[in-house]
PDB file of C-alpha atoms in Angstrom:
ATOM      1  CA  MET A   1    -127.869 195.598 141.650  1.00  0.00           C
ATOM      2  CA  GLY A   2    -128.196 197.961 144.614  1.00  0.00           C
ATOM      3  CA  ARG A   3    -125.982 200.492 142.933  1.00  0.00           C
ATOM      4  CA  ASN A   4    -128.064 200.366 139.736  1.00  0.00           C
ATOM      5  CA  ILE A   5    -131.252 201.030 141.747  1.00  0.00           C
ATOM      6  CA  LEU A   6    -129.603 204.040 143.491  1.00  0.00           C
ATOM      7  CA  ASN A   7    -128.349 205.353 140.089  1.00  0.00           C
ATOM      8  CA  LEU A   8    -131.826 204.939 138.659  1.00  0.00           C
ATOM      9  CA  TYR A   9    -133.379 206.788 141.541  1.00  0.00           C
ATOM     10  CA  LYS A  10    -130.935 209.709 141.121  1.00  0.00           C
ATOM     11  CA  LEU A  11    -131.543 209.833 137.422  1.00  0.00           C
ATOM     12  CA  VAL A  12    -135.298 209.805 137.687  1.00  0.00           C
ATOM     13  CA  ARG A  13    -135.124 212.668 140.294  1.00  0.00           C
ATOM     14  CA  TYR A  14    -132.982 214.652 137.935  1.00  0.00           C
ATOM     15  CA  ASP A  15    -135.184 213.936 134.861  1.00  0.00           C
ATOM     16  CA  ILE A  16    -138.431 214.947 136.705  1.00  0.00           C
ATOM     17  CA  LYS A  17    -136.841 218.181 137.955  1.00  0.00           C
ATOM     18  CA  ASN A  18    -135.354 219.212 134.634  1.00  0.00           C
ATOM     19  CA  GLY A  19    -137.590 217.548 132.115  1.00  0.00           C
ATOM     20  CA  LEU A  20    -140.879 218.969 133.597  1.00  0.00           C
ATOM     21  CA  GLY A  21    -139.218 222.143 134.893  1.00  0.00           C
ATOM     22  CA  SER A  22    -137.981 223.135 131.447  1.00  0.00           C
ATOM     23  CA  ARG A  23    -141.438 222.485 129.938  1.00  0.00           C
ATOM     24  CA  TRP A  24    -143.532 224.459 132.255  1.00  0.00           C
ATOM     25  CA  TYR A  25    -145.024 226.323 129.434  1.00  0.00           C
ATOM     26  CA  VAL A  26    -146.481 223.076 128.059  1.00  0.00           C
ATOM     27  CA  CYS A  27    -148.101 222.326 131.378  1.00  0.00           C
ATOM     28  CA  LEU A  28    -149.491 225.880 131.504  1.00  0.00           C
ATOM     29  CA  GLY A  29    -150.862 225.385 127.917  1.00  0.00           C
ATOM     30  CA  ALA A  30    -152.475 222.175 129.025  1.00  0.00           C
ATOM     31  CA  ALA A  31    -154.206 223.834 131.933  1.00  0.00           C
ATOM     32  CA  ALA A  32    -155.358 226.651 129.778  1.00  0.00           C
ATOM     33  CA  LEU A  33    -156.684 224.206 127.185  1.00  0.00           C
ATOM     34  CA  GLY A  34    -158.566 222.136 129.752  1.00  0.00           C
ATOM     35  CA  LEU A  35    -160.064 225.362 131.139  1.00  0.00           C
ATOM     36  CA  LEU A  36    -161.203 226.434 127.701  1.00  0.00           C
ATOM     37  CA  PHE A  37    -162.889 223.147 127.014  1.00  0.00           C
ATOM     38  CA  CYS A  38    -164.624 223.313 130.367  1.00  0.00           C
ATOM     39  CA  ALA A  39    -165.740 226.925 129.970  1.00  0.00           C
ATOM     40  CA  LYS A  40    -166.941 226.321 126.384  1.00  0.00           C
ATOM     41  CA  LEU A  41    -169.141 223.286 127.307  1.00  0.00           C
ATOM     42  CA  TYR A  42    -170.519 225.080 130.376  1.00  0.00           C
ATOM     43  CA  ALA A  43    -171.308 228.203 128.410  1.00  0.00           C
ATOM     44  CA  ASP A  44    -173.126 226.081 125.772  1.00  0.00           C
ATOM     45  CA  TYR A  45    -174.929 224.336 128.651  1.00  0.00           C
ATOM     46  CA  MET A  46    -176.082 227.647 130.135  1.00  0.00           C
ATOM     47  CA  GLY A  47    -177.249 228.877 126.833  1.00  0.00           C
ATOM     48  CA  MET A  48    -179.430 225.827 126.375  1.00  0.00           C
ATOM     49  CA  LEU A  49    -180.564 225.462 130.054  1.00  0.00           C
ATOM     50  CA  GLY A  50    -184.065 226.688 129.437  1.00  0.00           C
ATOM     51  CA  TYR A  51    -184.574 224.090 126.634  1.00  0.00           C
ATOM     52  CA  LEU A  52    -183.333 221.000 128.593  1.00  0.00           C
ATOM     53  CA  THR A  53    -185.878 218.704 130.191  1.00  0.00           C
ATOM     54  CA  ASP A  54    -183.050 217.142 132.273  1.00  0.00           C
ATOM     55  CA  PRO A  55    -180.564 219.876 133.258  1.00  0.00           C
ATOM     56  CA  GLN A  56    -178.226 217.511 135.074  1.00  0.00           C
ATOM     57  CA  PHE A  57    -174.599 218.511 134.617  1.00  0.00           C
ATOM     58  CA  ALA A  58    -171.518 216.997 136.394  1.00  0.00           C
ATOM     59  CA  MET A  59    -167.747 216.717 136.005  1.00  0.00           C
ATOM     60  CA  GLY A  60    -168.306 213.531 133.939  1.00  0.00           C
ATOM     61  CA  ASN A  61    -169.685 215.746 131.161  1.00  0.00           C
ATOM     62  CA  LEU A  62    -166.480 217.792 131.122  1.00  0.00           C
ATOM     63  CA  LEU A  63    -164.398 214.647 130.918  1.00  0.00           C
ATOM     64  CA  ILE A  64    -166.548 213.259 128.114  1.00  0.00           C
ATOM     65  CA  CYS A  65    -165.999 216.569 126.338  1.00  0.00           C
ATOM     66  CA  TYR A  66    -162.225 216.126 126.769  1.00  0.00           C
ATOM     67  CA  PHE A  67    -162.110 212.594 125.316  1.00  0.00           C
ATOM     68  CA  GLN A  68    -165.096 212.390 123.188  1.00  0.00           C
ATOM     69  CA  GLY A  69    -163.153 212.047 120.054  1.00  0.00           C
ATOM     70  CA  LYS A  70    -165.145 211.212 116.860  1.00  0.00           C
ATOM     71  CA  LYS A  71    -167.789 208.615 116.177  1.00  0.00           C
ATOM     72  CA  PRO A  72    -166.696 205.908 113.692  1.00  0.00           C
ATOM     73  CA  TYR A  73    -166.275 207.407 110.229  1.00  0.00           C
ATOM     74  CA  SER A  74    -168.482 205.751 107.516  1.00  0.00           C
ATOM     75  CA  PRO A  75    -167.640 207.108 104.048  1.00  0.00           C
ATOM     76  CA  GLU A  76    -169.830 204.457 102.397  1.00  0.00           C
ATOM     77  CA  TYR A  77    -172.915 206.237 103.884  1.00  0.00           C
ATOM     78  CA  GLY A  78    -171.740 209.679 102.552  1.00  0.00           C
ATOM     79  CA  ASP A  79    -170.909 211.033 105.943  1.00  0.00           C
ATOM     80  CA  PRO A  80    -168.390 213.936 105.856  1.00  0.00           C
ATOM     81  CA  PHE A  81    -165.242 213.413 107.731  1.00  0.00           C
ATOM     82  CA  VAL A  82    -165.192 215.906 110.650  1.00  0.00           C
ATOM     83  CA  PHE A  83    -161.708 216.201 112.110  1.00  0.00           C
ATOM     84  CA  PRO A  84    -161.755 215.920 115.963  1.00  0.00           C
ATOM     85  CA  ALA A  85    -159.413 218.871 116.365  1.00  0.00           C
ATOM     86  CA  SER A  86    -159.900 219.331 120.115  1.00  0.00           C
ATOM     87  CA  TRP A  87    -159.262 215.723 120.937  1.00  0.00           C
ATOM     88  CA  MET A  88    -156.172 215.611 118.682  1.00  0.00           C
ATOM     89  CA  VAL A  89    -154.696 218.822 120.215  1.00  0.00           C
ATOM     90  CA  LEU A  90    -155.128 217.516 123.615  1.00  0.00           C
ATOM     91  CA  PHE A  91    -153.137 214.285 122.878  1.00  0.00           C
ATOM     92  CA  LEU A  92    -150.533 216.023 120.628  1.00  0.00           C
ATOM     93  CA  LEU A  93    -149.837 218.497 123.507  1.00  0.00           C
ATOM     94  CA  CYS A  94    -149.131 215.513 125.815  1.00  0.00           C
ATOM     95  CA  SER A  95    -146.789 214.044 123.193  1.00  0.00           C
ATOM     96  CA  PHE A  96    -145.069 217.385 122.774  1.00  0.00           C
ATOM     97  CA  LEU A  97    -144.418 217.406 126.533  1.00  0.00           C
ATOM     98  CA  THR A  98    -142.365 214.180 126.247  1.00  0.00           C
ATOM     99  CA  LEU A  99    -141.012 214.762 122.760  1.00  0.00           C
ATOM    100  CA  ASP A 100    -137.419 215.714 122.775  1.00  0.00           C
ATOM    101  CA  TYR A 101    -136.066 215.656 126.404  1.00  0.00           C
ATOM    102  CA  PRO A 102    -134.837 211.989 126.476  1.00  0.00           C
ATOM    103  CA  PHE A 103    -132.593 212.146 123.422  1.00  0.00           C
ATOM    104  CA  HIS A 104    -131.722 215.831 123.905  1.00  0.00           C
ATOM    105  CA  ASN A 105    -130.421 214.665 127.301  1.00  0.00           C
ATOM    106  CA  LEU A 106    -128.552 211.752 125.835  1.00  0.00           C
ATOM    107  CA  ASN A 107    -126.844 213.973 123.260  1.00  0.00           C
ATOM    108  CA  GLY A 108    -125.843 216.360 125.939  1.00  0.00           C
ATOM    109  CA  HIS A 109    -125.228 215.791 129.678  1.00  0.00           C
ATOM    110  CA  GLY A 110    -126.561 212.217 129.324  1.00  0.00           C
ATOM    111  CA  VAL A 111    -123.377 211.115 127.506  1.00  0.00           C
ATOM    112  CA  GLN A 112    -121.296 211.789 130.671  1.00  0.00           C
ATOM    113  CA  VAL A 113    -124.009 210.175 132.846  1.00  0.00           C
ATOM    114  CA  VAL A 114    -124.103 207.026 130.743  1.00  0.00           C
ATOM    115  CA  THR A 115    -120.257 206.801 130.503  1.00  0.00           C
ATOM    116  CA  ARG A 116    -119.848 207.293 134.255  1.00  0.00           C
ATOM    117  CA  MET A 117    -122.507 204.641 135.247  1.00  0.00           C
ATOM    118  CA  ARG A 118    -121.408 202.182 132.558  1.00  0.00           C
ATOM    119  CA  SER A 119    -125.124 201.170 132.158  1.00  0.00           C
ATOM    120  CA  ARG A 120    -127.141 202.204 129.198  1.00  0.00           C
ATOM    121  CA  ARG A 121    -130.110 200.195 130.447  1.00  0.00           C
ATOM    122  CA  VAL A 122    -130.362 202.300 133.657  1.00  0.00           C
ATOM    123  CA  TRP A 123    -130.358 205.441 131.524  1.00  0.00           C
ATOM    124  CA  TRP A 124    -133.109 203.951 129.321  1.00  0.00           C
ATOM    125  CA  ALA A 125    -135.204 202.879 132.301  1.00  0.00           C
ATOM    126  CA  SER A 126    -135.028 206.398 133.770  1.00  0.00           C
ATOM    127  CA  LYS A 127    -136.217 207.900 130.559  1.00  0.00           C
ATOM    128  CA  CYS A 128    -139.147 205.328 130.338  1.00  0.00           C
ATOM    129  CA  ILE A 129    -140.100 206.269 133.937  1.00  0.00           C
ATOM    130  CA  TRP A 130    -139.777 209.978 133.085  1.00  0.00           C
ATOM    131  CA  VAL A 131    -142.152 209.665 130.073  1.00  0.00           C
ATOM    132  CA  ALA A 132    -144.667 207.774 132.260  1.00  0.00           C
ATOM    133  CA  VAL A 133    -144.447 210.380 135.098  1.00  0.00           C
ATOM    134  CA  ALA A 134    -144.789 213.312 132.690  1.00  0.00           C
ATOM    135  CA  THR A 135    -147.776 211.673 130.904  1.00  0.00           C
ATOM    136  CA  LEU A 136    -149.459 210.949 134.271  1.00  0.00           C
ATOM    137  CA  PHE A 137    -148.788 214.489 135.418  1.00  0.00           C
ATOM    138  CA  TYR A 138    -150.339 215.912 132.281  1.00  0.00           C
ATOM    139  CA  PHE A 139    -153.591 214.072 132.844  1.00  0.00           C
ATOM    140  CA  ILE A 140    -153.687 214.803 136.601  1.00  0.00           C
ATOM    141  CA  LEU A 141    -153.383 218.426 135.546  1.00  0.00           C
ATOM    142  CA  LEU A 142    -156.370 218.089 133.213  1.00  0.00           C
ATOM    143  CA  TYR A 143    -158.499 216.417 135.869  1.00  0.00           C
ATOM    144  CA  THR A 144    -157.487 219.011 138.448  1.00  0.00           C
ATOM    145  CA  VAL A 145    -158.587 221.719 136.198  1.00  0.00           C
ATOM    146  CA  ALA A 146    -161.969 220.095 135.542  1.00  0.00           C
ATOM    147  CA  ALA A 147    -162.452 219.393 139.342  1.00  0.00           C
ATOM    148  CA  ALA A 148    -161.491 223.024 140.280  1.00  0.00           C
ATOM    149  CA  PHE A 149    -163.826 224.387 137.557  1.00  0.00           C
ATOM    150  CA  CYS A 150    -166.688 222.355 139.020  1.00  0.00           C
ATOM    151  CA  ILE A 151    -165.924 223.216 142.660  1.00  0.00           C
ATOM    152  CA  ALA A 152    -165.812 226.994 141.584  1.00  0.00           C
ATOM    153  CA  LEU A 153    -169.258 226.900 139.839  1.00  0.00           C
ATOM    154  CA  GLY A 154    -170.959 224.393 142.266  1.00  0.00           C
ATOM    155  CA  ILE A 155    -171.039 221.526 139.743  1.00  0.00           C
ATOM    156  CA  PRO A 156    -171.019 218.053 141.206  1.00  0.00           C
ATOM    157  CA  VAL A 157    -167.482 216.633 141.240  1.00  0.00           C
ATOM    158  CA  THR A 158    -168.449 213.100 140.123  1.00  0.00           C
ATOM    159  CA  LEU A 159    -168.055 210.858 137.112  1.00  0.00           C
ATOM    160  CA  GLY A 160    -171.751 211.056 136.587  1.00  0.00           C
ATOM    161  CA  TYR A 161    -173.122 212.954 133.558  1.00  0.00           C
ATOM    162  CA  GLY A 162    -176.198 214.489 132.230  1.00  0.00           C
ATOM    163  CA  THR A 163    -177.533 212.364 129.318  1.00  0.00           C
ATOM    164  CA  GLU A 164    -179.244 215.252 127.664  1.00  0.00           C
ATOM    165  CA  VAL A 165    -176.111 217.357 127.735  1.00  0.00           C
ATOM    166  CA  ASN A 166    -174.253 214.630 126.013  1.00  0.00           C
ATOM    167  CA  GLU A 167    -176.992 214.292 123.353  1.00  0.00           C
ATOM    168  CA  GLU A 168    -177.590 217.999 122.692  1.00  0.00           C
ATOM    169  CA  LEU A 169    -174.088 219.482 123.134  1.00  0.00           C
ATOM    170  CA  LEU A 170    -171.738 216.571 122.397  1.00  0.00           C
ATOM    171  CA  HIS A 171    -173.890 214.742 119.918  1.00  0.00           C
ATOM    172  CA  ILE A 172    -173.491 211.452 121.723  1.00  0.00           C
ATOM    173  CA  LEU A 173    -176.721 209.569 121.083  1.00  0.00           C
ATOM    174  CA  ASP A 174    -177.895 206.310 122.687  1.00  0.00           C
ATOM    175  CA  MET A 175    -174.919 206.125 124.992  1.00  0.00           C
ATOM    176  CA  GLU A 176    -175.279 203.061 127.279  1.00  0.00           C
ATOM    177  CA  PRO A 177    -174.891 204.051 130.958  1.00  0.00           C
ATOM    178  CA  PHE A 178    -171.807 202.756 132.633  1.00  0.00           C
ATOM    179  CA  GLY A 179    -171.038 202.042 136.288  1.00  0.00           C
ATOM    180  CA  THR A 180    -168.454 203.633 138.422  1.00  0.00           C
ATOM    181  CA  GLY A 181    -165.775 201.143 137.424  1.00  0.00           C
ATOM    182  CA  ASP A 182    -166.341 201.590 133.745  1.00  0.00           C
ATOM    183  CA  ALA A 183    -166.497 205.337 134.131  1.00  0.00           C
ATOM    184  CA  VAL A 184    -163.090 205.337 135.787  1.00  0.00           C
ATOM    185  CA  LEU A 185    -161.632 203.165 133.039  1.00  0.00           C
ATOM    186  CA  VAL A 186    -163.190 205.120 130.115  1.00  0.00           C
ATOM    187  CA  LEU A 187    -162.734 208.638 131.488  1.00  0.00           C
ATOM    188  CA  CYS A 188    -159.583 208.444 133.602  1.00  0.00           C
ATOM    189  CA  VAL A 189    -157.498 205.364 133.018  1.00  0.00           C
ATOM    190  CA  LEU A 190    -157.772 204.708 129.196  1.00  0.00           C
ATOM    191  CA  PRO A 191    -156.935 208.333 128.101  1.00  0.00           C
ATOM    192  CA  ALA A 192    -153.719 208.278 130.146  1.00  0.00           C
ATOM    193  CA  ALA A 193    -152.818 204.723 129.156  1.00  0.00           C
ATOM    194  CA  THR A 194    -153.401 205.419 125.551  1.00  0.00           C
ATOM    195  CA  ALA A 195    -151.341 208.581 125.656  1.00  0.00           C
ATOM    196  CA  LEU A 196    -148.588 206.603 127.438  1.00  0.00           C
ATOM    197  CA  ALA A 197    -148.637 204.042 124.735  1.00  0.00           C
ATOM    198  CA  VAL A 198    -148.469 206.765 122.039  1.00  0.00           C
ATOM    199  CA  ASN A 199    -145.584 208.490 123.827  1.00  0.00           C
ATOM    200  CA  ALA A 200    -143.743 205.164 124.217  1.00  0.00           C
ATOM    201  CA  VAL A 201    -143.944 204.656 120.427  1.00  0.00           C
ATOM    202  CA  GLN A 202    -142.652 208.206 119.940  1.00  0.00           C
ATOM    203  CA  LEU A 203    -139.779 207.531 122.313  1.00  0.00           C
ATOM    204  CA  VAL A 204    -138.661 204.448 120.408  1.00  0.00           C
ATOM    205  CA  LEU A 205    -138.915 206.374 117.097  1.00  0.00           C
ATOM    206  CA  GLY A 206    -136.281 208.751 118.623  1.00  0.00           C
ATOM    207  CA  PHE A 207    -133.742 206.046 117.874  1.00  0.00           C
ATOM    208  CA  PHE A 208    -134.317 206.395 114.164  1.00  0.00           C
ATOM    209  CA  LEU A 209    -135.759 209.885 113.513  1.00  0.00           C
ATOM    210  CA  ASP A 210    -135.127 213.458 114.795  1.00  0.00           C
ATOM    211  CA  ARG A 211    -137.729 215.015 117.040  1.00  0.00           C
ATOM    212  CA  THR A 212    -139.560 216.849 114.245  1.00  0.00           C
ATOM    213  CA  TYR A 213    -140.262 213.595 112.368  1.00  0.00           C
ATOM    214  CA  CYS A 214    -141.097 211.803 115.540  1.00  0.00           C
ATOM    215  CA  PHE A 215    -143.787 214.391 116.310  1.00  0.00           C
ATOM    216  CA  LEU A 216    -145.084 214.162 112.688  1.00  0.00           C
ATOM    217  CA  ALA A 217    -145.306 210.430 113.021  1.00  0.00           C
ATOM    218  CA  THR A 218    -147.284 210.820 116.285  1.00  0.00           C
ATOM    219  CA  ALA A 219    -149.647 213.290 114.601  1.00  0.00           C
ATOM    220  CA  ALA A 220    -150.019 210.879 111.669  1.00  0.00           C
ATOM    221  CA  LEU A 221    -150.913 208.059 114.091  1.00  0.00           C
ATOM    222  CA  LEU A 222    -153.542 210.079 115.841  1.00  0.00           C
ATOM    223  CA  PHE A 223    -155.022 211.371 112.524  1.00  0.00           C
ATOM    224  CA  ALA A 224    -155.191 207.821 111.207  1.00  0.00           C
ATOM    225  CA  SER A 225    -156.857 206.710 114.432  1.00  0.00           C
ATOM    226  CA  ALA A 226    -159.530 209.375 113.917  1.00  0.00           C
ATOM    227  CA  TYR A 227    -160.130 208.347 110.303  1.00  0.00           C
ATOM    228  CA  PHE A 228    -159.998 204.600 110.616  1.00  0.00           C
ATOM    229  CA  HIS A 229    -162.055 202.812 113.224  1.00  0.00           C
ATOM    230  CA  THR A 230    -159.810 199.805 114.210  1.00  0.00           C
ATOM    231  CA  PRO A 231    -158.281 198.919 117.635  1.00  0.00           C
ATOM    232  CA  LEU A 232    -155.027 198.416 115.789  1.00  0.00           C
ATOM    233  CA  LEU A 233    -154.680 202.180 115.703  1.00  0.00           C
ATOM    234  CA  ILE A 234    -154.371 202.948 119.513  1.00  0.00           C
ATOM    235  CA  GLY A 235    -155.759 206.432 119.316  1.00  0.00           C
ATOM    236  CA  ASN A 236    -159.190 204.773 119.036  1.00  0.00           C
ATOM    237  CA  HIS A 237    -158.751 203.457 122.584  1.00  0.00           C
ATOM    238  CA  ALA A 238    -159.105 206.951 124.052  1.00  0.00           C
ATOM    239  CA  MET A 239    -162.223 208.108 122.289  1.00  0.00           C
ATOM    240  CA  VAL A 240    -165.545 207.837 124.258  1.00  0.00           C
ATOM    241  CA  LYS A 241    -167.445 207.754 120.968  1.00  0.00           C
ATOM    242  CA  ARG A 242    -165.489 204.653 119.913  1.00  0.00           C
ATOM    243  CA  SER A 243    -166.063 202.757 123.115  1.00  0.00           C
ATOM    244  CA  VAL A 244    -168.396 199.784 123.456  1.00  0.00           C
ATOM    245  CA  PHE A 245    -170.825 202.137 125.165  1.00  0.00           C
ATOM    246  CA  CYS A 246    -171.350 204.230 122.066  1.00  0.00           C
ATOM    247  CA  THR A 247    -170.890 201.874 119.187  1.00  0.00           C
ATOM    248  CA  GLU A 248    -171.465 198.123 118.600  1.00  0.00           C
ATOM    249  CA  GLN A 249    -168.036 197.925 117.009  1.00  0.00           C
ATOM    250  CA  GLY A 250    -166.320 199.094 120.111  1.00  0.00           C
ATOM    251  CA  LEU A 251    -164.341 196.803 122.362  1.00  0.00           C
ATOM    252  CA  SER A 252    -164.549 196.595 126.147  1.00  0.00           C
ATOM    253  CA  PRO A 253    -162.430 199.112 128.231  1.00  0.00           C
ATOM    254  CA  GLY A 254    -160.380 196.212 129.608  1.00  0.00           C
ATOM    255  CA  ALA A 255    -159.410 195.030 126.187  1.00  0.00           C
ATOM    256  CA  TYR A 256    -158.305 198.477 125.128  1.00  0.00           C
ATOM    257  CA  LEU A 257    -156.318 198.891 128.387  1.00  0.00           C
ATOM    258  CA  ALA A 258    -154.604 195.524 127.832  1.00  0.00           C
ATOM    259  CA  ALA A 259    -153.679 196.594 124.278  1.00  0.00           C
ATOM    260  CA  ASP A 260    -152.217 199.906 125.490  1.00  0.00           C
ATOM    261  CA  LEU A 261    -150.109 198.211 128.184  1.00  0.00           C
ATOM    262  CA  ALA A 262    -148.822 195.651 125.697  1.00  0.00           C
ATOM    263  CA  VAL A 263    -147.751 198.435 123.308  1.00  0.00           C
ATOM    264  CA  THR A 264    -145.997 200.389 126.123  1.00  0.00           C
ATOM    265  CA  VAL A 265    -144.181 197.295 127.464  1.00  0.00           C
ATOM    266  CA  ALA A 266    -143.177 196.223 123.911  1.00  0.00           C
ATOM    267  CA  CYS A 267    -141.721 199.653 123.210  1.00  0.00           C
ATOM    268  CA  MET A 268    -139.798 199.731 126.422  1.00  0.00           C
ATOM    269  CA  ALA A 269    -138.428 196.291 125.824  1.00  0.00           C
ATOM    270  CA  ALA A 270    -137.392 197.207 122.248  1.00  0.00           C
ATOM    271  CA  GLY A 271    -135.680 200.321 123.677  1.00  0.00           C
ATOM    272  CA  LEU A 272    -133.515 198.075 125.944  1.00  0.00           C
ATOM    273  CA  VAL A 273    -132.175 196.354 122.894  1.00  0.00           C
ATOM    274  CA  LEU A 274    -131.816 199.456 120.808  1.00  0.00           C
ATOM    275  CA  ILE A 275    -130.007 201.533 123.396  1.00  0.00           C
ATOM    276  CA  GLN A 276    -127.177 198.949 123.405  1.00  0.00           C
ATOM    277  CA  ARG A 277    -126.597 199.654 119.714  1.00  0.00           C
ATOM    278  CA  HIS A 278    -127.169 203.289 119.746  1.00  0.00           C
ATOM    279  CA  ASP A 279    -124.175 205.579 118.943  1.00  0.00           C
ATOM    280  CA  ILE A 280    -124.201 208.003 121.716  1.00  0.00           C
ATOM    281  CA  LEU A 281    -120.702 209.466 120.988  1.00  0.00           C
ATOM    282  CA  ASN A 282    -121.025 210.433 117.338  1.00  0.00           C
ATOM    283  CA  LYS A 283    -124.747 211.282 117.159  1.00  0.00           C
ATOM    284  CA  LYS A 284    -125.344 215.003 116.949  1.00  0.00           C
ATOM    285  CA  ASP A 285    -128.153 216.774 118.626  1.00  0.00           C
ATOM    286  CA  SER A 286    -130.579 217.843 115.876  1.00  0.00           C
TER     287      SER A 286
END
């Protein structure tokens, strides 16, 4: 037991160093994307400042801009489907960060590691931890960019927000105010938890599909989440406009978080079974 824990620690250190280090360009792209979103919203805000009766603007507005998503689509009312491109790019970039390293590692140096340790479960646990760390790092990077942007321009670094900014610039009408706890859940915890659940699904798909098809499946899941308003499609959980604060059909943040964690745990458990049957010696790196 103690030896397995030591091996797991060594593997996780190796994965973080090599997995994130080899994908520095994705992290740089995430920072640039976050900065672009912040700058665009602030530029729009400055352009309308003279017309706003309540000019309040805070970091919460930037985070809502990050994760606003799309209001529930209702084709029966003749509403056009407007694709939430910025929201989807933000989450797809996170999935791309964690896309191919686990199985690329298994098909290369990982074969020797698994053979030497004689424990596929330790290898799988290290990859699950790596995906969780990489996902968390991605979102910390986005939040750091938003906070740094606010500090540089003297914007309050709080989860508060200007209601009129949401209405006029983000088209979020009649949003119910939420307290600090709900703000943390909706703007900080749920986006990362949902992304982790999506990435866990993608990780398990790696047992059956090569990385190109895994990524396409992830994109399809996010697109379906934007089109269909149902908690069964987990992308809905990370859209502010689909939350209970913006629509009567939304669920509570706690329910969404529980669903995300259930999907993540189920995928990790499924992987423990699949890794025992996975042919690591004859599978070629695609």
